[in-house]
Short mmCIF file of C-alpha atoms and ligand atoms in Angstrom, two decimals:
data_model
loop_
_atom_site.label_atom_id
_atom_site.label_comp_id
_atom_site.label_asym_id
_atom_site.label_seq_id
_atom_site.Cartn_x
_atom_site.Cartn_y
_atom_site.Cartn_z
CA MET K 1 -7.73 30.55 -7.69
CA SER K 2 -7.93 27.75 -5.15
CA LYS K 3 -5.05 25.36 -4.85
CA LEU K 4 -5.17 21.84 -6.23
CA TYR K 5 -3.17 18.78 -5.20
CA GLY K 6 -2.23 15.75 -7.30
CA SER K 7 -2.12 12.07 -6.42
CA ILE K 8 -0.46 9.28 -8.35
CA GLU K 9 -1.14 5.84 -7.03
CA ALA K 10 1.36 3.78 -8.97
CA GLY K 11 0.22 0.19 -8.63
CA GLY K 12 1.71 -2.91 -10.13
CA THR K 13 -1.33 -3.42 -12.37
CA LYS K 14 -2.81 0.06 -12.72
CA PHE K 15 -2.11 3.71 -12.15
CA VAL K 16 -4.72 5.97 -10.59
CA CYS K 17 -4.15 9.73 -11.03
CA ALA K 18 -6.35 12.22 -9.24
CA ILE K 19 -6.83 15.91 -8.55
CA GLY K 20 -8.01 17.07 -5.17
CA ASN K 21 -8.91 20.39 -3.59
CA GLU K 22 -7.81 21.91 -0.31
CA ALA K 23 -10.43 19.87 1.57
CA LEU K 24 -8.75 16.73 0.03
CA VAL K 25 -11.87 15.92 -1.94
CA ILE K 26 -11.35 14.09 -5.28
CA LEU K 27 -12.41 16.41 -8.14
CA GLU K 28 -11.18 14.39 -11.08
CA SER K 29 -9.50 11.04 -11.51
CA THR K 30 -8.34 8.70 -14.24
CA SER K 31 -6.78 5.28 -14.33
CA PHE K 32 -4.90 3.22 -16.85
CA PRO K 33 -2.99 -0.07 -16.87
CA THR K 34 0.67 -0.10 -15.70
CA ASP K 35 2.48 -0.60 -18.97
CA LYS K 36 6.07 0.31 -19.92
CA PRO K 37 7.34 3.05 -17.58
CA GLU K 38 7.72 5.91 -20.10
CA GLU K 39 4.32 5.30 -21.70
CA THR K 40 2.53 4.97 -18.39
CA LEU K 41 4.11 8.00 -16.77
CA GLN K 42 3.53 10.08 -19.88
CA LYS K 43 -0.23 9.48 -19.43
CA ALA K 44 0.09 10.73 -15.87
CA VAL K 45 2.00 13.84 -17.03
CA ASP K 46 -0.64 14.57 -19.71
CA PHE K 47 -3.41 14.32 -17.09
CA PHE K 48 -1.76 16.75 -14.69
CA LYS K 49 -0.75 19.24 -17.38
CA GLN K 50 -4.41 20.16 -17.78
CA TYR K 51 -4.24 21.69 -14.26
CA ASP K 52 -0.93 23.48 -14.63
CA GLU K 53 -2.15 26.82 -13.30
CA SER K 54 -3.56 25.77 -9.92
CA LEU K 55 -1.74 22.49 -9.27
CA VAL K 56 0.77 23.15 -6.47
CA ALA K 57 2.28 19.75 -5.60
CA ILE K 58 1.90 16.05 -6.37
CA SER K 59 2.49 13.04 -4.16
CA VAL K 60 3.35 9.65 -5.66
CA GLY K 61 2.51 6.48 -3.74
CA SER K 62 4.24 3.67 -5.61
CA PHE K 63 4.57 -0.08 -5.63
CA GLY K 64 8.01 -0.97 -4.41
CA PRO K 65 10.68 -1.41 -3.53
CA ILE K 66 11.52 2.23 -4.17
CA ASP K 67 14.29 4.59 -3.06
CA VAL K 68 12.87 7.23 -0.73
CA ALA K 69 16.17 8.42 0.82
CA LEU K 70 16.46 12.08 -0.15
CA ASP K 71 20.27 12.00 -0.06
CA SER K 72 20.56 8.88 -2.23
CA LYS K 73 21.89 8.96 -5.79
CA THR K 74 18.96 6.82 -6.84
CA TYR K 75 16.26 8.75 -4.90
CA GLY K 76 12.97 8.53 -6.79
CA TYR K 77 13.81 5.20 -8.46
CA VAL K 78 11.82 2.02 -8.47
CA THR K 79 14.58 -0.43 -7.43
CA THR K 80 14.53 -4.24 -7.41
CA THR K 81 11.02 -4.93 -8.61
CA PRO K 82 10.53 -8.14 -10.58
CA LYS K 83 8.02 -6.19 -12.72
CA PRO K 84 9.35 -6.18 -16.32
CA ASN K 85 10.95 -2.85 -17.46
CA TRP K 86 10.48 -1.11 -14.10
CA ALA K 87 13.55 -2.19 -12.18
CA ASN K 88 16.00 0.68 -11.58
CA PHE K 89 13.72 3.15 -13.32
CA ASP K 90 13.90 6.84 -12.30
CA MET K 91 10.18 7.52 -11.77
CA ILE K 92 10.50 10.85 -10.03
CA GLY K 93 13.19 12.01 -12.49
CA PHE K 94 10.84 11.31 -15.41
CA LEU K 95 7.96 13.26 -13.80
CA LYS K 96 10.20 16.10 -12.63
CA ALA K 97 11.51 16.65 -16.15
CA GLN K 98 7.99 17.50 -17.37
CA LEU K 99 6.15 18.77 -14.33
CA ASP K 100 7.87 21.68 -12.58
CA LEU K 101 6.27 21.02 -9.18
CA PRO K 102 7.26 19.78 -5.77
CA LEU K 103 6.89 15.96 -5.83
CA TYR K 104 6.58 13.78 -2.73
CA PHE K 105 7.58 10.13 -3.08
CA THR K 106 6.55 7.26 -0.86
CA THR K 107 5.11 3.77 -1.04
CA ASP K 108 1.47 3.18 -1.97
CA VAL K 109 0.89 1.63 1.48
CA ASN K 110 2.44 4.59 3.31
CA ALA K 111 0.16 6.88 1.29
CA SER K 112 -2.81 4.69 2.26
CA ALA K 113 -1.79 4.73 5.94
CA PHE K 114 -1.56 8.53 5.80
CA GLY K 115 -5.03 8.75 4.21
CA GLU K 116 -6.56 6.63 6.97
CA LYS K 117 -4.86 8.77 9.61
CA ILE K 118 -6.22 11.97 8.03
CA LEU K 119 -9.72 10.51 8.34
CA ASP K 120 -9.23 9.70 12.01
CA PRO K 121 -6.95 12.34 13.49
CA SER K 122 -7.37 10.80 16.98
CA LEU K 123 -5.06 7.99 15.84
CA ASN K 124 -1.39 8.59 16.64
CA SER K 125 -0.13 5.31 15.25
CA LEU K 126 -1.32 2.76 12.73
CA VAL K 127 -0.21 0.08 10.32
CA TYR K 128 -1.78 -0.34 6.85
CA PHE K 129 -1.42 -3.66 5.03
CA THR K 130 -2.47 -4.26 1.47
CA ILE K 131 -3.12 -7.88 0.62
CA GLY K 132 -3.53 -8.06 -3.15
CA THR K 133 -1.33 -9.10 -6.05
CA GLY K 134 1.51 -8.46 -3.60
CA ILE K 135 1.66 -7.61 0.08
CA GLY K 136 2.97 -4.38 1.47
CA ALA K 137 2.58 -2.46 4.69
CA GLY K 138 3.13 1.09 5.79
CA ALA K 139 3.34 2.30 9.37
CA ILE K 140 2.89 5.75 10.92
CA GLN K 141 3.99 6.98 14.31
CA GLY K 142 3.02 10.60 15.00
CA GLU K 143 3.60 12.50 11.77
CA ASP K 144 6.30 10.17 10.51
CA PHE K 145 6.48 7.00 8.47
CA ILE K 146 8.40 4.18 10.15
CA GLY K 147 11.62 3.49 8.30
CA GLY K 148 15.33 3.95 8.61
CA ILE K 149 17.48 3.80 5.49
CA SER K 150 14.35 3.09 3.50
CA HIS K 151 10.66 2.30 3.81
CA ALA K 152 9.37 -0.72 5.71
CA GLU K 153 8.99 -4.03 3.83
CA MET K 154 6.62 -5.93 6.12
CA GLY K 155 5.10 -7.80 3.19
CA HIS K 156 8.15 -10.04 3.00
CA THR K 157 8.52 -11.02 6.61
CA PHE K 158 8.81 -14.70 7.36
CA VAL K 159 5.89 -16.68 8.81
CA LYS K 160 5.27 -20.03 10.44
CA ARG K 161 3.90 -22.59 7.96
CA HIS K 162 0.36 -23.84 8.29
CA PRO K 163 0.52 -27.62 8.86
CA ASP K 164 -1.84 -28.26 5.92
CA ASP K 165 0.20 -26.06 3.59
CA LEU K 166 3.61 -27.72 3.65
CA ALA K 167 3.45 -28.96 0.05
CA PHE K 168 3.24 -25.40 -1.35
CA SER K 169 6.60 -23.72 -1.83
CA GLY K 170 5.30 -20.14 -2.06
CA SER K 171 5.22 -17.68 -4.91
CA CYS K 172 7.64 -14.90 -3.92
CA PRO K 173 10.43 -14.69 -6.56
CA PHE K 174 12.89 -13.64 -3.89
CA HIS K 175 12.02 -15.78 -0.88
CA GLY K 176 9.50 -18.44 -1.89
CA ASP K 177 7.50 -18.83 1.31
CA CYS K 178 7.62 -15.34 2.87
CA LEU K 179 4.32 -13.66 3.84
CA GLU K 180 3.77 -12.39 0.29
CA GLY K 181 4.71 -15.75 -1.21
CA LEU K 182 2.14 -17.51 0.95
CA ALA K 183 -0.72 -15.03 1.31
CA ALA K 184 -0.87 -12.62 -1.67
CA GLY K 185 -3.55 -13.18 -4.31
CA PRO K 186 -1.36 -15.27 -6.69
CA SER K 187 -0.72 -17.85 -3.95
CA LEU K 188 -4.45 -18.71 -3.94
CA GLU K 189 -4.36 -19.54 -7.63
CA ALA K 190 -0.98 -21.30 -7.36
CA ARG K 191 -2.39 -23.68 -4.72
CA THR K 192 -5.84 -24.34 -6.19
CA GLY K 193 -5.59 -23.54 -9.91
CA ILE K 194 -8.60 -21.27 -9.38
CA ARG K 195 -8.57 -17.48 -9.19
CA GLY K 196 -9.20 -16.17 -5.66
CA GLU K 197 -12.56 -14.58 -6.40
CA ASN K 198 -13.87 -17.92 -7.76
CA ILE K 199 -12.79 -20.12 -4.82
CA SER K 200 -15.77 -21.27 -2.76
CA LEU K 201 -16.10 -19.77 0.71
CA ASP K 202 -15.94 -23.11 2.48
CA SER K 203 -12.54 -23.97 0.96
CA THR K 204 -9.81 -24.61 3.63
CA VAL K 205 -7.48 -22.38 1.57
CA TRP K 206 -9.13 -19.33 3.21
CA ASP K 207 -8.21 -20.58 6.69
CA ILE K 208 -4.64 -21.05 5.54
CA GLN K 209 -4.60 -17.57 4.06
CA ALA K 210 -6.09 -16.03 7.22
CA TYR K 211 -3.51 -17.90 9.34
CA TYR K 212 -0.67 -16.06 7.54
CA ILE K 213 -2.43 -12.68 7.56
CA ALA K 214 -3.13 -13.09 11.28
CA GLN K 215 0.58 -13.77 11.82
CA ALA K 216 1.38 -10.50 10.02
CA ALA K 217 -0.99 -8.74 12.42
CA VAL K 218 0.64 -10.43 15.43
CA SER K 219 4.13 -9.42 14.21
CA ALA K 220 2.99 -5.82 13.60
CA THR K 221 1.36 -5.76 17.04
CA LEU K 222 4.45 -7.06 18.82
CA THR K 223 6.93 -4.98 16.83
CA LEU K 224 5.15 -1.62 16.74
CA ARG K 225 2.23 -1.76 19.23
CA PRO K 226 0.06 0.40 16.95
CA GLU K 227 -3.41 1.68 17.87
CA LYS K 228 -4.93 0.10 14.82
CA ILE K 229 -4.09 -2.27 11.93
CA ILE K 230 -5.92 -1.83 8.67
CA PHE K 231 -6.12 -4.40 5.90
CA GLY K 232 -6.94 -3.27 2.37
CA GLY K 233 -6.45 -4.89 -1.04
CA GLY K 234 -8.29 -7.39 -3.20
CA VAL K 235 -7.90 -10.46 -0.94
CA MET K 236 -9.44 -8.60 2.03
CA ALA K 237 -12.38 -7.52 -0.14
CA GLN K 238 -13.63 -11.09 0.39
CA GLU K 239 -16.08 -10.35 3.18
CA HIS K 240 -15.43 -13.36 5.35
CA MET K 241 -11.68 -12.75 5.58
CA MET K 242 -11.61 -10.11 8.28
CA ALA K 243 -13.60 -12.24 10.72
CA CYS K 244 -11.36 -15.21 9.95
CA VAL K 245 -8.21 -13.12 10.54
CA ARG K 246 -9.52 -11.73 13.86
CA GLN K 247 -10.30 -15.22 15.12
CA GLN K 248 -6.84 -16.58 14.23
CA PHE K 249 -5.15 -13.46 15.59
CA ALA K 250 -6.78 -14.02 18.98
CA THR K 251 -5.64 -17.63 19.05
CA LEU K 252 -2.06 -16.79 17.99
CA LEU K 253 -1.55 -13.78 20.29
CA ASN K 254 -3.06 -15.84 23.14
CA GLY K 255 -3.67 -12.84 25.38
CA TYR K 256 0.04 -12.01 25.63
CA VAL K 257 -0.51 -8.22 25.36
CA THR K 258 -3.62 -6.13 25.62
CA VAL K 259 -5.05 -4.79 22.38
CA PRO K 260 -8.27 -2.88 21.65
CA ASP K 261 -11.46 -4.78 20.86
CA LEU K 262 -10.59 -6.78 17.73
CA THR K 263 -13.51 -5.45 15.71
CA GLU K 264 -11.93 -2.00 16.15
CA TYR K 265 -8.29 -2.99 16.17
CA LEU K 266 -8.20 -5.10 12.98
CA GLN K 267 -10.22 -3.27 10.38
CA VAL K 268 -10.81 -2.78 6.70
CA PRO K 269 -10.13 0.78 5.35
CA SER K 270 -12.47 3.55 6.38
CA ILE K 271 -12.06 5.29 3.04
CA ALA K 272 -14.21 3.47 0.47
CA ASN K 273 -13.30 2.35 -3.05
CA ASN K 274 -9.58 1.83 -2.24
CA ALA K 275 -9.20 5.63 -2.13
CA SER K 276 -7.09 5.73 1.04
CA ALA K 277 -3.90 6.26 -0.96
CA THR K 278 -5.44 9.06 -3.02
CA VAL K 279 -6.57 11.00 0.04
CA GLY K 280 -3.20 10.30 1.73
CA ASN K 281 -1.39 11.59 -1.36
CA PHE K 282 -3.42 14.83 -1.42
CA ALA K 283 -2.53 15.39 2.23
CA LEU K 284 1.16 14.61 1.64
CA ALA K 285 1.23 16.91 -1.39
CA LYS K 286 -0.41 19.66 0.69
CA ARG K 287 2.12 19.19 3.49
CA LEU K 288 5.00 19.28 1.02
CA ALA K 289 3.67 22.51 -0.59
CA GLU K 290 3.49 24.13 2.83
CA GLN K 291 7.05 23.00 3.65
CA VAL K 292 8.58 24.40 0.41
CA LYS K 293 6.70 27.72 0.52
ZN1 ZN X 301 9.33 -12.29 -0.38
#
């Protein structure tokens, strides 16, 4: 029987569980809202139990912060999330108790970055940002995720304020006006009273948003010098955003270092339908299964 791999994309608003084959093709998937931890994870367990026989490993790409240090007492936990009921919850422990399989644990953005790298093996380094309800970023160098004692947290880096945005104090519960507080989806509604998808394209709020996202790209460029920076997530699904970000990036970087052509360098995901994390999880599960053999 051919081997199957599992993916759990644990998002702040929904979970996507999927089964993939050895070619990392999605065979089945299901999604459900992120509710209380036990109820939500039980749905994931029930989904994977149908494939008991041929399922060899699962990778979980989760919203964060999470503990990914294998030697930590709280490895596998969601840690300081403001999301109700999920702070300090042992996600991997819960899954492990019911699914006797190797489980890989990383952030949703690391899983997405890995998926994009699988699709373009010529890339040796990349950064993947998601700009949605929150902001996160994962970075890969060679075969490894960038991170020391834990995963990167580039969504909460500090940015220079846009001169027309000084009245807004930001929506991050930890820092106020960090990148996430100023550029994630909720900041659009907090400034305008209108949900992002309903704000007209000529509103100046998009320029403000792009200014912060471009700063994130400049910081990632200067810190890591990656070959490519990919922007996924709901905010970037607005078609005009990428062009706006490229333009502001060019102005801010001001030719200081050489980067590839911006239409190549700053890109939306190559894998459609927000499935980068799913493909990345299949590949991480496959790699884990080969390591524990
Ligand atoms: Zn923050």
